[in-house]
């Protein structure tokens, strides 16, 4: 089902025209799709960040399979993007994913440390909008952190 829209322009046309109603079950009901989607998003985000992250730790995959994903595929993508930023090795650990197994809101901006901000800015190659999106905060909040931590703009 995931590849159907990518592979079939006819389906995409009908969805855009609202001719056909297509019910896609929530991700929590499609746990078998999670490994495939997670691998895709990891490859995509690691490539964009020029990082060599290859796989998920076994416990990380278990955590992703048990998490309810209230934000569906977009939440999965965002979680993997953040995990890729914080990953220190060639694999994603549960601590990189920052999920606790229950539905959780975006991390509050008050929890970010200087290293988190610098890491996001480095991954975004200094692009404030992208770094803010990676962290799940507004550009204004990110600018406030840059001032608070006295982080110099990348050259």
Coordinates of C-alpha atoms in Angstrom, one line a residue:
X1 CA 0.0 0.0 0.0
X2 CA 2.9 2.4 0.8
X3 CA 4.3 2.2 -2.8
X4 CA 0.9 2.3 -4.5
X5 CA 0.8 6.1 -4.6
X6 CA 4.5 6.4 -5.7
X7 CA 4.1 3.9 -8.5
X8 CA 0.8 4.7 -9.9
X9 CA 0.1 8.2 -11.3
X10 CA -3.5 7.2 -12.0
X11 CA -4.1 6.6 -8.2
X12 CA -2.3 9.9 -7.3
X13 CA -4.5 11.8 -9.9
X14 CA -7.7 10.3 -8.4
X15 CA -6.6 11.1 -4.9
X16 CA -5.9 14.7 -5.8
X17 CA -9.2 15.0 -7.5
X18 CA -11.0 13.4 -4.6
X19 CA -12.6 11.0 -6.9
X20 CA -11.8 8.0 -4.9
X21 CA -11.8 7.7 -1.1
X22 CA -8.9 5.6 0.1
X23 CA -8.9 4.7 3.7
X24 CA -5.4 4.1 5.0
X25 CA -5.4 2.6 8.5
X26 CA -3.3 4.4 11.2
X27 CA 0.3 3.2 11.6
X28 CA -0.5 1.5 14.9
X29 CA -2.7 -0.9 12.9
X30 CA 0.0 -1.5 10.4
X31 CA 3.0 -2.5 12.6
X32 CA 4.3 -4.7 9.8
X33 CA 5.0 -1.5 7.8
X34 CA 7.1 0.1 10.5
X35 CA 10.4 -1.6 9.7
X36 CA 10.1 -0.8 6.0
X37 CA 9.1 2.8 6.6
X38 CA 11.8 3.2 9.3
X39 CA 14.5 1.9 7.0
X40 CA 13.4 4.3 4.3
X41 CA 13.3 7.3 6.6
X42 CA 16.7 6.4 8.1
X43 CA 18.3 6.2 4.6
X44 CA 16.7 9.5 3.6
X45 CA 17.6 11.5 6.7
X46 CA 21.1 10.0 7.0
X47 CA 21.8 10.9 3.4
X48 CA 20.5 14.4 3.8
X49 CA 22.8 14.8 6.9
X50 CA 25.7 13.1 5.3
X51 CA 25.9 10.6 8.1
X52 CA 26.6 6.9 7.8
X53 CA 23.9 5.4 10.0
X54 CA 23.1 1.9 8.8
X55 CA 20.6 0.2 11.1
X56 CA 18.4 0.3 14.2
X57 CA 19.5 -1.3 17.4
X58 CA 17.2 -4.4 18.1
X59 CA 15.7 -2.7 21.2
X60 CA 15.0 0.4 19.1
X61 CA 13.0 -1.6 16.6
X62 CA 11.1 -3.2 19.5
X63 CA 10.3 0.3 20.9
X64 CA 9.1 1.5 17.5
X65 CA 6.9 -1.5 17.0
X66 CA 5.3 -1.0 20.4
X67 CA 4.9 2.7 20.2
X68 CA 1.3 3.8 19.2
X69 CA 2.4 6.5 16.7
X70 CA -0.5 9.0 17.2
X71 CA 1.1 11.2 14.6
X72 CA 1.3 8.3 12.1
X73 CA 3.9 8.2 9.4
X74 CA 4.9 11.9 9.7
X75 CA 5.7 11.4 13.4
X76 CA 7.8 8.3 12.6
X77 CA 9.7 10.3 10.0
X78 CA 10.3 13.2 12.4
X79 CA 11.4 10.8 15.2
X80 CA 13.9 9.1 13.0
X81 CA 15.2 12.5 11.7
X82 CA 15.8 13.6 15.3
X83 CA 17.4 10.2 16.2
X84 CA 19.8 10.5 13.2
X85 CA 20.9 13.9 14.5
X86 CA 21.7 12.6 18.0
X87 CA 23.1 9.2 16.9
X88 CA 26.8 8.8 17.8
X89 CA 27.4 5.6 15.9
X90 CA 26.3 3.7 12.8
X91 CA 23.1 2.6 14.5
X92 CA 20.1 4.2 16.2
X93 CA 19.8 3.4 19.9
X94 CA 16.5 3.8 21.9
X95 CA 18.0 6.8 23.7
X96 CA 18.5 8.5 20.2
X97 CA 14.9 7.9 19.4
X98 CA 13.6 9.7 22.5
X99 CA 10.4 7.7 22.9
X100 CA 9.2 6.2 26.1
X101 CA 6.7 3.7 24.7
X102 CA 3.6 5.9 25.4
X103 CA 2.1 8.7 23.4
X104 CA 4.3 11.7 23.9
X105 CA 4.2 15.2 22.7
X106 CA 7.0 17.0 21.1
X107 CA 9.8 17.6 23.5
X108 CA 9.5 20.8 25.4
X109 CA 12.0 23.4 24.3
X110 CA 13.1 23.8 27.9
X111 CA 14.8 20.4 27.7
X112 CA 17.3 21.3 25.0
X113 CA 20.9 21.6 25.9
X114 CA 23.6 23.6 24.1
X115 CA 24.9 20.4 22.5
X116 CA 21.4 19.6 21.1
X117 CA 21.2 23.0 19.5
X118 CA 24.7 22.8 18.1
X119 CA 24.1 19.3 16.7
X120 CA 20.9 20.4 15.0
X121 CA 22.5 23.5 13.5
X122 CA 25.5 21.4 12.3
X123 CA 23.2 18.8 10.7
X124 CA 21.2 21.5 9.0
X125 CA 24.4 23.2 7.8
X126 CA 23.5 26.4 9.6
X127 CA 20.0 26.6 8.1
X128 CA 17.9 28.0 11.0
X129 CA 14.6 26.9 9.6
X130 CA 15.7 23.3 9.0
X131 CA 17.4 23.1 12.4
X132 CA 14.2 24.4 14.1
X133 CA 12.1 21.8 12.2
X134 CA 14.6 19.0 13.2
X135 CA 14.2 20.0 16.9
X136 CA 10.5 20.5 16.6
X137 CA 10.6 24.2 17.8
X138 CA 9.9 27.5 16.1
X139 CA 12.7 29.6 14.5
X140 CA 12.1 32.3 17.2
X141 CA 12.7 29.7 19.9
X142 CA 15.8 28.5 18.2
X143 CA 17.1 32.1 17.9
X144 CA 16.4 32.5 21.6
X145 CA 18.5 29.4 22.3
X146 CA 21.3 30.6 20.1
X147 CA 21.4 33.8 22.1
X148 CA 21.0 32.1 25.5
X149 CA 23.9 29.7 24.8
X150 CA 25.9 32.3 22.9
X151 CA 26.3 30.1 19.9
X152 CA 28.1 31.7 17.0
X153 CA 26.6 31.5 13.6
X154 CA 28.3 29.1 11.2
X155 CA 30.5 30.6 8.6

